[in-house]
Amino acid sequence: MFLLISLCMCGLLLRGDAQDQAVMWRGNDRSGQCQYTFTVPSPIEASCSQTTGPEVDSLKARVNMLEVTVDRLTTAYPGGTHAAGGPPTAGDRGSSWQYRPPGFQELKATVTEVPAPGSDGSTGCGDLISVGEPVTHRKADNIEGKYGVWMQDPEPVSPYGSNMIWRIDTIGSDVRKLFGYKDMEQLSKGFPSKVLLLPEQVESTGATVYRGSLYYQRRRSRTLIRYDLASETIAARRDLPHAGFHGQFPYSWGGYTDVDLAVDEQGLWAIYSTSKAKGAIVISKLDSHSLEVKKSWETNIRKSSVANSFMICGRMYTVASYTAPDTLINYMYDTATSQGKALRIPFKNLYRYNSMIDYNKAQRKLFAWDNYHMVSYDLRLGHQHAI
Ligand code: CA
């Protein structure tokens, strides 16, 4: 503040000095602080005495010093004089170096975090607020596991419990092996308790498990299969109408990821595209028993422009990049309102080749397969309120 007043004074002083007519005094005020006083004669007082001398020279030196200090401060805080906090004062408002970005608008929101489901009987639904750091559980043993899918049934059915983990390595010409692990520890050690040979080949990393069934896309087809884990037989099969397959509408990384199946609080979904949608993502709600399409939504985001997607509480979220170590969840489509919007939620690809990302509502986590590694991410869901 004192600097500012001094600067204003000096501006006047220098103008006066240019006319060679300024008169300066300096002394202490009542509080003991240094006080400078000056007088600039008006034209009609041109006959007044003129004063120059050591006081002016001293003040000019002080001005130079203050200018250097101000320069240093504005360089250190390019966002403005209040970057370090504190409201502006009356003196600040008058200064020329108060900074306001053009069109600046302050937006504020509060977030009420939604508790995990189960404790109070609620669904635990909410908006995705943030994604945690990836946690690595297991690295695949060989090239077959560069890409893959791993899953945990959010609503398990006997004989398999809620800790059971399922895994498919998806590189190879005959992808049919489904590995089951008793729990996370056994997955981490690489000791399966069950190995099933699926009757039909798996196309890619879009499989999911739900209520005792494995759901997947049959290789080189738009056929969806429901494989019953208890009886180890196919319980349903049905074409997903008009769905592109085998590289027609994959995610940006390719990998024949044309049909991505997902499970959330509302049930089973398919994320894919069709010729009619011209590559834009189509979301279909499926009957989890018969695989029939119950309802579809056409978004306006291209499937090939995003790395992957997942469903949470009836909303589809897309991940921008499968390789960038620091990327974003960049878009959300809400099937309840049929509206989409851009987002900027940070997301990390720790191993820089993420080939599968899915939501698990029971764990409230994302499961992902990143360049041989099975990883998971904690999530925060909440409700945002503008204030
Ligand atoms: Ca997915």
mmCIF file of C-alpha atoms and ligand atoms in Angstrom:
data_model
loop_
_atom_site.group_PDB
_atom_site.id
_atom_site.type_symbol
_atom_site.label_atom_id
_atom_site.label_comp_id
_atom_site.label_asym_id
_atom_site.label_seq_id
_atom_site.Cartn_x
_atom_site.Cartn_y
_atom_site.Cartn_z
ATOM 1 C CA MET A 1 0.000 0.000 0.000
ATOM 2 C CA PHE A 2 2.737 2.387 0.990
ATOM 3 C CA LEU A 3 4.539 1.484 -2.217
ATOM 4 C CA LEU A 4 1.511 2.386 -4.251
ATOM 5 C CA ILE A 5 1.031 5.771 -2.619
ATOM 6 C CA SER A 6 4.694 6.456 -3.076
ATOM 7 C CA LEU A 7 4.446 5.531 -6.750
ATOM 8 C CA CYS A 8 1.477 7.833 -7.293
ATOM 9 C CA MET A 9 3.356 10.592 -5.570
ATOM 10 C CA CYS A 10 6.385 10.005 -7.661
ATOM 11 C CA GLY A 11 4.404 10.149 -10.882
ATOM 12 C CA LEU A 12 3.196 13.596 -9.914
ATOM 13 C CA LEU A 13 6.592 14.558 -8.677
ATOM 14 C CA LEU A 14 8.318 13.602 -11.903
ATOM 15 C CA ARG A 15 5.809 15.598 -13.934
ATOM 16 C CA GLY A 16 6.476 18.525 -11.649
ATOM 17 C CA ASP A 17 10.192 17.958 -11.906
ATOM 18 C CA ALA A 18 9.921 18.062 -15.673
ATOM 19 C CA GLN A 19 8.610 21.574 -15.270
ATOM 20 C CA ASP A 20 11.418 22.092 -12.815
ATOM 21 C CA GLN A 21 8.916 23.562 -10.349
ATOM 22 C CA ALA A 22 8.291 20.923 -7.641
ATOM 23 C CA VAL A 23 8.980 21.681 -4.015
ATOM 24 C CA MET A 24 9.724 18.779 -1.672
ATOM 25 C CA TRP A 25 9.891 18.339 2.072
ATOM 26 C CA ARG A 26 10.472 15.284 4.131
ATOM 27 C CA GLY A 27 10.072 14.544 7.804
ATOM 28 C CA ASN A 28 8.514 12.220 10.338
ATOM 29 C CA ASP A 29 4.791 12.201 10.997
ATOM 30 C CA ARG A 30 3.257 11.724 14.443
ATOM 31 C CA SER A 31 3.628 7.974 14.317
ATOM 32 C CA GLY A 32 7.282 8.298 13.441
ATOM 33 C CA GLN A 33 6.908 7.156 9.813
ATOM 34 C CA CYS A 34 8.767 8.936 7.070
ATOM 35 C CA GLN A 35 6.543 11.474 5.314
ATOM 36 C CA TYR A 36 7.172 13.264 2.027
ATOM 37 C CA THR A 37 5.302 16.415 1.085
ATOM 38 C CA PHE A 38 5.462 18.201 -2.230
ATOM 39 C CA THR A 39 3.972 21.229 -3.920
ATOM 40 C CA VAL A 40 3.556 21.787 -7.642
ATOM 41 C CA PRO A 41 2.857 25.419 -8.559
ATOM 42 C CA SER A 42 -0.061 26.121 -10.859
ATOM 43 C CA PRO A 43 0.596 28.256 -13.966
ATOM 44 C CA ILE A 44 -0.888 31.323 -12.322
ATOM 45 C CA GLU A 45 1.515 30.922 -9.441
ATOM 46 C CA ALA A 46 4.522 30.827 -11.731
ATOM 47 C CA SER A 47 6.073 33.533 -9.700
ATOM 48 C CA CYS A 48 6.399 31.237 -6.674
ATOM 49 C CA SER A 49 9.912 30.235 -5.740
ATOM 50 C CA GLN A 50 11.374 27.167 -7.406
ATOM 51 C CA THR A 51 13.111 24.461 -5.482
ATOM 52 C CA THR A 52 15.297 21.659 -6.700
ATOM 53 C CA GLY A 53 18.158 20.011 -5.009
ATOM 54 C CA PRO A 54 19.161 17.050 -2.912
ATOM 55 C CA GLU A 55 15.603 16.272 -1.653
ATOM 56 C CA VAL A 56 14.369 15.689 -5.221
ATOM 57 C CA ASP A 57 17.407 13.654 -6.173
ATOM 58 C CA SER A 58 16.959 11.530 -3.090
ATOM 59 C CA LEU A 59 13.298 10.936 -3.849
ATOM 60 C CA LYS A 60 14.088 10.034 -7.458
ATOM 61 C CA ALA A 61 16.547 7.437 -6.219
ATOM 62 C CA ARG A 62 13.874 6.080 -3.895
ATOM 63 C CA VAL A 63 11.377 5.957 -6.774
ATOM 64 C CA ASN A 64 13.819 3.923 -8.834
ATOM 65 C CA MET A 65 14.244 1.500 -5.962
ATOM 66 C CA LEU A 66 10.466 1.167 -5.557
ATOM 67 C CA GLU A 67 10.025 0.567 -9.271
ATOM 68 C CA VAL A 68 12.516 -2.282 -9.144
ATOM 69 C CA THR A 69 10.643 -3.774 -6.157
ATOM 70 C CA VAL A 70 7.265 -3.464 -7.907
ATOM 71 C CA ASP A 71 8.727 -5.049 -11.024
ATOM 72 C CA ARG A 72 9.958 -7.976 -8.994
ATOM 73 C CA LEU A 73 6.597 -8.400 -7.263
ATOM 74 C CA THR A 74 4.543 -8.324 -10.470
ATOM 75 C CA THR A 75 6.907 -10.859 -12.058
ATOM 76 C CA ALA A 76 6.606 -13.138 -9.053
ATOM 77 C CA TYR A 77 2.783 -12.894 -9.032
ATOM 78 C CA PRO A 78 1.686 -12.519 -12.656
ATOM 79 C CA GLY A 79 -1.897 -13.297 -11.658
ATOM 80 C CA GLY A 80 -2.199 -9.954 -9.924
ATOM 81 C CA THR A 81 -1.387 -8.176 -6.742
ATOM 82 C CA HIS A 82 -3.759 -10.337 -4.713
ATOM 83 C CA ALA A 83 -2.323 -13.697 -5.709
ATOM 84 C CA ALA A 84 -1.109 -14.198 -2.184
ATOM 85 C CA GLY A 85 -4.594 -13.604 -0.815
ATOM 86 C CA GLY A 86 -6.404 -10.757 0.891
ATOM 87 C CA PRO A 87 -9.095 -8.436 -0.412
ATOM 88 C CA PRO A 88 -8.171 -5.379 -2.462
ATOM 89 C CA THR A 89 -7.996 -2.076 -0.612
ATOM 90 C CA ALA A 90 -9.206 1.310 -1.789
ATOM 91 C CA GLY A 91 -5.645 2.201 -2.725
ATOM 92 C CA ASP A 92 -5.249 -0.950 -4.789
ATOM 93 C CA ARG A 93 -8.330 -0.188 -6.858
ATOM 94 C CA GLY A 94 -6.723 3.057 -7.951
ATOM 95 C CA SER A 95 -3.488 1.479 -9.039
ATOM 96 C CA SER A 96 -2.747 0.588 -12.626
ATOM 97 C CA TRP A 97 -1.196 -2.783 -11.782
ATOM 98 C CA GLN A 98 -4.284 -4.420 -10.341
ATOM 99 C CA TYR A 99 -4.919 -7.434 -12.591
ATOM 100 C CA ARG A 100 -8.262 -8.799 -13.753
ATOM 101 C CA PRO A 101 -8.352 -11.294 -16.637
ATOM 102 C CA PRO A 102 -10.804 -10.157 -19.305
ATOM 103 C CA GLY A 103 -14.141 -11.878 -18.995
ATOM 104 C CA PHE A 104 -13.213 -13.328 -15.627
ATOM 105 C CA GLN A 105 -16.103 -14.950 -13.878
ATOM 106 C CA GLU A 106 -15.850 -16.614 -10.535
ATOM 107 C CA LEU A 107 -17.626 -19.980 -10.346
ATOM 108 C CA LYS A 108 -18.075 -21.763 -7.082
ATOM 109 C CA ALA A 109 -19.562 -25.133 -6.240
ATOM 110 C CA THR A 110 -19.768 -27.362 -3.244
ATOM 111 C CA VAL A 111 -19.592 -31.140 -3.451
ATOM 112 C CA THR A 112 -21.474 -33.471 -1.166
ATOM 113 C CA GLU A 113 -19.717 -36.804 -1.258
ATOM 114 C CA VAL A 114 -21.961 -39.836 -1.635
ATOM 115 C CA PRO A 115 -21.233 -42.635 0.839
ATOM 116 C CA ALA A 116 -20.420 -46.109 -0.468
ATOM 117 C CA PRO A 117 -23.504 -48.225 -1.210
ATOM 118 C CA GLY A 118 -24.771 -50.797 1.225
ATOM 119 C CA SER A 119 -24.430 -49.066 4.581
ATOM 120 C CA ASP A 120 -27.716 -47.178 4.377
ATOM 121 C CA GLY A 121 -29.462 -49.186 1.674
ATOM 122 C CA SER A 122 -29.007 -46.426 -0.918
ATOM 123 C CA THR A 123 -27.571 -47.045 -4.371
ATOM 124 C CA GLY A 124 -24.641 -44.744 -3.640
ATOM 125 C CA CYS A 125 -25.220 -43.002 -6.950
ATOM 126 C CA GLY A 126 -23.691 -39.652 -7.785
ATOM 127 C CA ASP A 127 -21.553 -37.744 -10.258
ATOM 128 C CA LEU A 128 -17.976 -38.827 -10.740
ATOM 129 C CA ILE A 129 -15.926 -36.252 -8.822
ATOM 130 C CA SER A 130 -12.409 -37.660 -8.963
ATOM 131 C CA VAL A 131 -10.326 -40.747 -9.760
ATOM 132 C CA GLY A 132 -7.513 -41.856 -7.453
ATOM 133 C CA GLU A 133 -4.021 -43.099 -8.247
ATOM 134 C CA PRO A 134 -3.765 -46.457 -10.045
ATOM 135 C CA VAL A 135 -2.990 -49.429 -7.773
ATOM 136 C CA THR A 136 -1.206 -52.359 -9.424
ATOM 137 C CA HIS A 137 -2.382 -55.881 -8.535
ATOM 138 C CA ARG A 138 -0.651 -58.153 -11.013
ATOM 139 C CA LYS A 139 1.501 -58.167 -14.130
ATOM 140 C CA ALA A 140 0.615 -60.698 -16.838
ATOM 141 C CA ASP A 141 3.115 -63.478 -17.395
ATOM 142 C CA ASN A 142 3.565 -63.309 -21.174
ATOM 143 C CA ILE A 143 2.619 -61.534 -24.408
ATOM 144 C CA GLU A 144 -0.937 -62.937 -24.302
ATOM 145 C CA GLY A 145 -1.527 -60.595 -21.405
ATOM 146 C CA LYS A 146 -0.390 -57.339 -23.007
ATOM 147 C CA TYR A 147 -4.103 -56.630 -23.395
ATOM 148 C CA GLY A 148 -6.817 -58.216 -21.315
ATOM 149 C CA VAL A 149 -9.836 -57.835 -19.097
ATOM 150 C CA TRP A 150 -10.265 -58.557 -15.396
ATOM 151 C CA MET A 151 -13.545 -58.423 -13.510
ATOM 152 C CA GLN A 152 -15.312 -59.001 -10.213
ATOM 153 C CA ASP A 153 -19.028 -59.762 -10.057
ATOM 154 C CA PRO A 154 -20.774 -56.880 -8.217
ATOM 155 C CA GLU A 155 -23.757 -59.177 -7.533
ATOM 156 C CA PRO A 156 -22.211 -62.641 -7.275
ATOM 157 C CA VAL A 157 -24.177 -65.870 -7.447
ATOM 158 C CA SER A 158 -23.275 -69.213 -5.816
ATOM 159 C CA PRO A 159 -20.955 -71.078 -6.051
ATOM 160 C CA TYR A 160 -18.743 -68.001 -6.495
ATOM 161 C CA GLY A 161 -18.483 -65.379 -3.793
ATOM 162 C CA SER A 162 -17.881 -61.644 -3.898
ATOM 163 C CA ASN A 163 -14.086 -61.999 -3.677
ATOM 164 C CA MET A 164 -13.827 -64.103 -6.848
ATOM 165 C CA ILE A 165 -11.882 -62.414 -9.650
ATOM 166 C CA TRP A 166 -12.089 -63.351 -13.322
ATOM 167 C CA ARG A 167 -9.483 -62.667 -15.969
ATOM 168 C CA ILE A 168 -9.044 -63.139 -19.719
ATOM 169 C CA ASP A 169 -5.767 -62.440 -21.555
ATOM 170 C CA THR A 170 -6.940 -61.252 -24.952
ATOM 171 C CA ILE A 171 -3.938 -61.544 -27.273
ATOM 172 C CA GLY A 172 -3.882 -64.687 -29.410
ATOM 173 C CA SER A 173 -5.689 -66.388 -32.260
ATOM 174 C CA ASP A 174 -7.902 -68.459 -29.984
ATOM 175 C CA VAL A 175 -8.891 -66.398 -26.951
ATOM 176 C CA ARG A 176 -11.109 -68.682 -24.858
ATOM 177 C CA LYS A 177 -9.443 -69.178 -21.497
ATOM 178 C CA LEU A 178 -11.223 -67.704 -18.483
ATOM 179 C CA PHE A 179 -9.159 -67.751 -15.285
ATOM 180 C CA GLY A 180 -10.815 -67.536 -11.872
ATOM 181 C CA TYR A 181 -9.013 -66.475 -8.680
ATOM 182 C CA LYS A 182 -10.343 -67.005 -5.175
ATOM 183 C CA ASP A 183 -9.456 -63.458 -4.158
ATOM 184 C CA MET A 184 -7.170 -60.511 -4.874
ATOM 185 C CA GLU A 185 -4.249 -62.131 -3.076
ATOM 186 C CA GLN A 186 -4.404 -65.201 -5.336
ATOM 187 C CA LEU A 187 -4.605 -62.932 -8.394
ATOM 188 C CA SER A 188 -1.530 -61.077 -7.190
ATOM 189 C CA LYS A 189 0.317 -64.367 -6.762
ATOM 190 C CA GLY A 190 -0.918 -65.642 -10.131
ATOM 191 C CA PHE A 191 -2.619 -68.776 -8.730
ATOM 192 C CA PRO A 192 -5.989 -69.403 -10.418
ATOM 193 C CA SER A 193 -8.445 -71.695 -8.662
ATOM 194 C CA LYS A 194 -10.471 -72.205 -11.828
ATOM 195 C CA VAL A 195 -9.692 -72.304 -15.553
ATOM 196 C CA LEU A 196 -12.663 -72.459 -17.910
ATOM 197 C CA LEU A 197 -12.535 -72.957 -21.672
ATOM 198 C CA LEU A 198 -15.264 -70.840 -23.224
ATOM 199 C CA PRO A 199 -17.300 -72.494 -26.012
ATOM 200 C CA GLU A 200 -16.971 -69.424 -28.256
ATOM 201 C CA GLN A 201 -13.905 -67.235 -28.804
ATOM 202 C CA VAL A 202 -13.697 -63.816 -27.185
ATOM 203 C CA GLU A 203 -13.302 -60.813 -29.492
ATOM 204 C CA SER A 204 -11.592 -58.274 -27.224
ATOM 205 C CA THR A 205 -11.443 -56.542 -23.845
ATOM 206 C CA GLY A 206 -15.134 -55.574 -23.561
ATOM 207 C CA ALA A 207 -16.301 -58.491 -21.376
ATOM 208 C CA THR A 208 -17.973 -58.139 -17.975
ATOM 209 C CA VAL A 209 -19.434 -60.323 -15.194
ATOM 210 C CA TYR A 210 -22.798 -59.790 -13.563
ATOM 211 C CA ARG A 211 -25.109 -61.936 -11.449
ATOM 212 C CA GLY A 212 -23.210 -65.149 -12.051
ATOM 213 C CA SER A 213 -22.759 -64.726 -15.829
ATOM 214 C CA LEU A 214 -19.860 -63.707 -18.036
ATOM 215 C CA TYR A 215 -20.989 -61.433 -20.877
ATOM 216 C CA TYR A 216 -18.811 -61.061 -23.955
ATOM 217 C CA GLN A 217 -18.744 -60.394 -27.690
ATOM 218 C CA ARG A 218 -18.137 -63.469 -29.840
ATOM 219 C CA ARG A 219 -15.104 -63.128 -32.124
ATOM 220 C CA ARG A 220 -15.672 -61.622 -35.613
ATOM 221 C CA SER A 221 -19.362 -61.034 -34.952
ATOM 222 C CA ARG A 222 -21.841 -58.671 -33.345
ATOM 223 C CA THR A 223 -23.125 -61.602 -31.289
ATOM 224 C CA LEU A 224 -23.305 -61.140 -27.551
ATOM 225 C CA ILE A 225 -22.975 -64.181 -25.329
ATOM 226 C CA ARG A 226 -24.115 -64.772 -21.782
ATOM 227 C CA TYR A 227 -22.080 -67.595 -20.292
ATOM 228 C CA ASP A 228 -23.399 -69.005 -17.041
ATOM 229 C CA LEU A 229 -20.458 -69.459 -14.667
ATOM 230 C CA ALA A 230 -22.150 -72.039 -12.436
ATOM 231 C CA SER A 231 -23.303 -74.424 -15.183
ATOM 232 C CA GLU A 232 -20.394 -73.498 -17.490
ATOM 233 C CA THR A 233 -22.689 -73.257 -20.492
ATOM 234 C CA ILE A 234 -24.001 -70.553 -22.813
ATOM 235 C CA ALA A 235 -27.258 -69.261 -21.328
ATOM 236 C CA ALA A 236 -28.128 -66.710 -24.038
ATOM 237 C CA ARG A 237 -26.800 -65.408 -27.319
ATOM 238 C CA ARG A 238 -28.122 -62.533 -29.394
ATOM 239 C CA ASP A 239 -26.885 -60.123 -32.055
ATOM 240 C CA LEU A 240 -26.507 -56.507 -30.996
ATOM 241 C CA PRO A 241 -28.501 -54.901 -33.847
ATOM 242 C CA HIS A 242 -26.392 -52.954 -36.390
ATOM 243 C CA ALA A 243 -23.311 -52.956 -34.131
ATOM 244 C CA GLY A 244 -19.971 -52.556 -35.873
ATOM 245 C CA PHE A 245 -17.472 -55.317 -35.105
ATOM 246 C CA HIS A 246 -13.907 -56.505 -35.742
ATOM 247 C CA GLY A 247 -12.354 -53.108 -36.189
ATOM 248 C CA GLN A 248 -15.222 -51.144 -37.730
ATOM 249 C CA PHE A 249 -15.767 -48.848 -34.729
ATOM 250 C CA PRO A 250 -13.022 -49.485 -32.164
ATOM 251 C CA TYR A 251 -11.698 -47.160 -29.471
ATOM 252 C CA SER A 252 -8.681 -45.046 -30.403
ATOM 253 C CA TRP A 253 -6.191 -47.787 -29.516
ATOM 254 C CA GLY A 254 -7.841 -50.300 -31.866
ATOM 255 C CA GLY A 255 -7.764 -53.877 -30.613
ATOM 256 C CA TYR A 256 -11.177 -54.851 -32.077
ATOM 257 C CA THR A 257 -12.809 -52.979 -29.206
ATOM 258 C CA ASP A 258 -16.023 -52.406 -31.137
ATOM 259 C CA VAL A 259 -18.390 -53.612 -28.428
ATOM 260 C CA ASP A 260 -17.700 -52.652 -24.818
ATOM 261 C CA LEU A 261 -19.990 -54.160 -22.191
ATOM 262 C CA ALA A 262 -20.468 -52.461 -18.844
ATOM 263 C CA VAL A 263 -22.370 -52.949 -15.592
ATOM 264 C CA ASP A 264 -23.465 -50.233 -13.189
ATOM 265 C CA GLU A 265 -26.152 -49.610 -10.558
ATOM 266 C CA GLN A 266 -28.817 -49.855 -13.264
ATOM 267 C CA GLY A 267 -27.664 -53.117 -14.858
ATOM 268 C CA LEU A 268 -26.058 -54.203 -18.128
ATOM 269 C CA TRP A 269 -25.063 -51.825 -20.950
ATOM 270 C CA ALA A 270 -23.395 -52.047 -24.366
ATOM 271 C CA ILE A 271 -21.241 -49.188 -25.680
ATOM 272 C CA TYR A 272 -20.608 -49.403 -29.437
ATOM 273 C CA SER A 273 -21.395 -47.697 -32.750
ATOM 274 C CA THR A 274 -23.331 -48.335 -35.945
ATOM 275 C CA SER A 275 -23.166 -47.232 -39.588
ATOM 276 C CA LYS A 276 -26.253 -45.133 -38.988
ATOM 277 C CA ALA A 277 -24.540 -43.332 -36.105
ATOM 278 C CA LYS A 278 -21.473 -42.863 -38.353
ATOM 279 C CA GLY A 279 -19.002 -43.853 -35.634
ATOM 280 C CA ALA A 280 -20.597 -41.886 -32.798
ATOM 281 C CA ILE A 281 -20.965 -43.796 -29.547
ATOM 282 C CA VAL A 282 -24.297 -45.578 -29.129
ATOM 283 C CA ILE A 283 -25.310 -46.710 -25.640
ATOM 284 C CA SER A 284 -27.848 -49.521 -25.249
ATOM 285 C CA LYS A 285 -29.456 -50.771 -22.073
ATOM 286 C CA LEU A 286 -29.636 -54.556 -22.283
ATOM 287 C CA ASP A 287 -31.885 -57.090 -20.636
ATOM 288 C CA SER A 288 -29.271 -58.996 -18.642
ATOM 289 C CA HIS A 289 -31.191 -62.260 -18.996
ATOM 290 C CA SER A 290 -32.093 -62.298 -22.714
ATOM 291 C CA LEU A 291 -29.530 -59.738 -24.055
ATOM 292 C CA GLU A 292 -32.340 -57.855 -25.800
ATOM 293 C CA VAL A 293 -31.897 -54.118 -26.276
ATOM 294 C CA LYS A 294 -34.361 -52.286 -24.033
ATOM 295 C CA LYS A 295 -33.451 -48.738 -25.026
ATOM 296 C CA SER A 296 -30.689 -46.945 -26.977
ATOM 297 C CA TRP A 297 -29.108 -43.494 -26.924
ATOM 298 C CA GLU A 298 -26.973 -41.943 -29.658
ATOM 299 C CA THR A 299 -24.308 -39.556 -28.379
ATOM 300 C CA ASN A 300 -22.323 -37.048 -30.409
ATOM 301 C CA ILE A 301 -18.855 -38.186 -29.365
ATOM 302 C CA ARG A 302 -16.898 -40.345 -31.821
ATOM 303 C CA LYS A 303 -15.913 -43.730 -30.478
ATOM 304 C CA SER A 304 -12.550 -43.613 -32.276
ATOM 305 C CA SER A 305 -11.729 -40.302 -30.560
ATOM 306 C CA VAL A 306 -11.651 -41.773 -27.045
ATOM 307 C CA ALA A 307 -9.545 -44.457 -25.343
ATOM 308 C CA ASN A 308 -12.278 -46.239 -23.406
ATOM 309 C CA SER A 309 -15.515 -45.677 -21.536
ATOM 310 C CA PHE A 310 -17.496 -46.963 -18.565
ATOM 311 C CA MET A 311 -20.913 -46.521 -16.978
ATOM 312 C CA ILE A 312 -21.639 -45.183 -13.464
ATOM 313 C CA CYS A 313 -25.233 -44.647 -12.335
ATOM 314 C CA GLY A 314 -26.616 -44.551 -15.885
ATOM 315 C CA ARG A 315 -23.966 -42.118 -17.083
ATOM 316 C CA MET A 316 -21.272 -42.945 -19.582
ATOM 317 C CA TYR A 317 -17.817 -41.463 -19.048
ATOM 318 C CA THR A 318 -15.046 -41.448 -21.663
ATOM 319 C CA VAL A 319 -11.266 -41.401 -21.162
ATOM 320 C CA ALA A 320 -9.353 -39.163 -23.572
ATOM 321 C CA SER A 321 -6.066 -41.052 -24.034
ATOM 322 C CA TYR A 322 -4.830 -44.618 -23.499
ATOM 323 C CA THR A 323 -1.120 -43.659 -23.563
ATOM 324 C CA ALA A 324 -0.721 -40.232 -21.940
ATOM 325 C CA PRO A 325 0.477 -40.686 -18.339
ATOM 326 C CA ASP A 326 -1.734 -37.769 -17.335
ATOM 327 C CA THR A 327 -4.988 -37.665 -19.265
ATOM 328 C CA LEU A 328 -8.595 -36.742 -18.595
ATOM 329 C CA ILE A 329 -12.041 -38.181 -18.296
ATOM 330 C CA ASN A 330 -13.244 -35.752 -20.894
ATOM 331 C CA TYR A 331 -16.947 -36.378 -21.515
ATOM 332 C CA MET A 332 -20.067 -37.628 -19.780
ATOM 333 C CA TYR A 333 -23.389 -38.659 -21.306
ATOM 334 C CA ASP A 334 -26.374 -38.977 -18.996
ATOM 335 C CA THR A 335 -28.971 -41.472 -20.230
ATOM 336 C CA ALA A 336 -31.532 -40.007 -17.788
ATOM 337 C CA THR A 337 -31.532 -36.646 -19.577
ATOM 338 C CA SER A 338 -30.116 -37.701 -22.988
ATOM 339 C CA GLN A 339 -27.568 -34.904 -22.586
ATOM 340 C CA GLY A 340 -23.790 -34.976 -22.844
ATOM 341 C CA LYS A 341 -21.209 -32.539 -21.551
ATOM 342 C CA ALA A 342 -17.460 -32.027 -21.528
ATOM 343 C CA LEU A 343 -15.539 -32.839 -18.337
ATOM 344 C CA ARG A 344 -11.983 -32.418 -17.082
ATOM 345 C CA ILE A 345 -11.353 -35.104 -14.454
ATOM 346 C CA PRO A 346 -7.668 -36.131 -14.240
ATOM 347 C CA PHE A 347 -6.876 -39.799 -14.984
ATOM 348 C CA LYS A 348 -3.503 -41.579 -15.021
ATOM 349 C CA ASN A 349 -2.271 -44.250 -17.443
ATOM 350 C CA LEU A 350 0.574 -45.549 -15.289
ATOM 351 C CA TYR A 351 1.911 -48.034 -17.864
ATOM 352 C CA ARG A 352 0.938 -46.008 -20.923
ATOM 353 C CA TYR A 353 -1.202 -48.497 -22.824
ATOM 354 C CA ASN A 354 -4.586 -48.828 -21.238
ATOM 355 C CA SER A 355 -6.694 -51.388 -23.094
ATOM 356 C CA MET A 356 -9.635 -51.856 -20.705
ATOM 357 C CA ILE A 357 -11.363 -49.601 -18.151
ATOM 358 C CA ASP A 358 -14.578 -50.638 -16.362
ATOM 359 C CA TYR A 359 -16.511 -49.597 -13.289
ATOM 360 C CA ASN A 360 -17.224 -51.966 -10.413
ATOM 361 C CA LYS A 361 -20.137 -50.683 -8.365
ATOM 362 C CA ALA A 362 -19.593 -53.056 -5.411
ATOM 363 C CA GLN A 363 -15.974 -51.976 -4.957
ATOM 364 C CA ARG A 364 -16.637 -48.429 -6.132
ATOM 365 C CA LYS A 365 -13.495 -48.670 -8.241
ATOM 366 C CA LEU A 366 -12.397 -48.648 -11.837
ATOM 367 C CA PHE A 367 -10.699 -51.857 -12.972
ATOM 368 C CA ALA A 368 -8.223 -51.421 -15.826
ATOM 369 C CA TRP A 369 -5.680 -53.350 -17.862
ATOM 370 C CA ASP A 370 -2.705 -51.155 -18.596
ATOM 371 C CA ASN A 371 0.121 -52.677 -20.655
ATOM 372 C CA TYR A 372 0.262 -56.153 -18.990
ATOM 373 C CA HIS A 373 -0.792 -54.724 -15.611
ATOM 374 C CA MET A 374 -4.073 -55.238 -13.789
ATOM 375 C CA VAL A 375 -4.727 -51.978 -11.953
ATOM 376 C CA SER A 376 -7.598 -50.395 -10.049
ATOM 377 C CA TYR A 377 -8.534 -46.816 -9.185
ATOM 378 C CA ASP A 378 -10.529 -45.541 -6.221
ATOM 379 C CA LEU A 379 -13.371 -43.185 -7.079
ATOM 380 C CA ARG A 380 -15.196 -40.325 -5.419
ATOM 381 C CA LEU A 381 -18.832 -39.816 -6.301
ATOM 382 C CA GLY A 382 -20.852 -36.841 -5.160
ATOM 383 C CA HIS A 383 -23.467 -34.244 -5.851
ATOM 384 C CA GLN A 384 -22.375 -30.798 -7.021
ATOM 385 C CA HIS A 385 -24.325 -27.722 -5.996
ATOM 386 C CA ALA A 386 -23.681 -24.324 -7.550
ATOM 387 C CA ILE A 387 -23.521 -21.520 -4.983
HETATM 388 CA CA CA B 1 -14.920 -50.215 -20.770
#
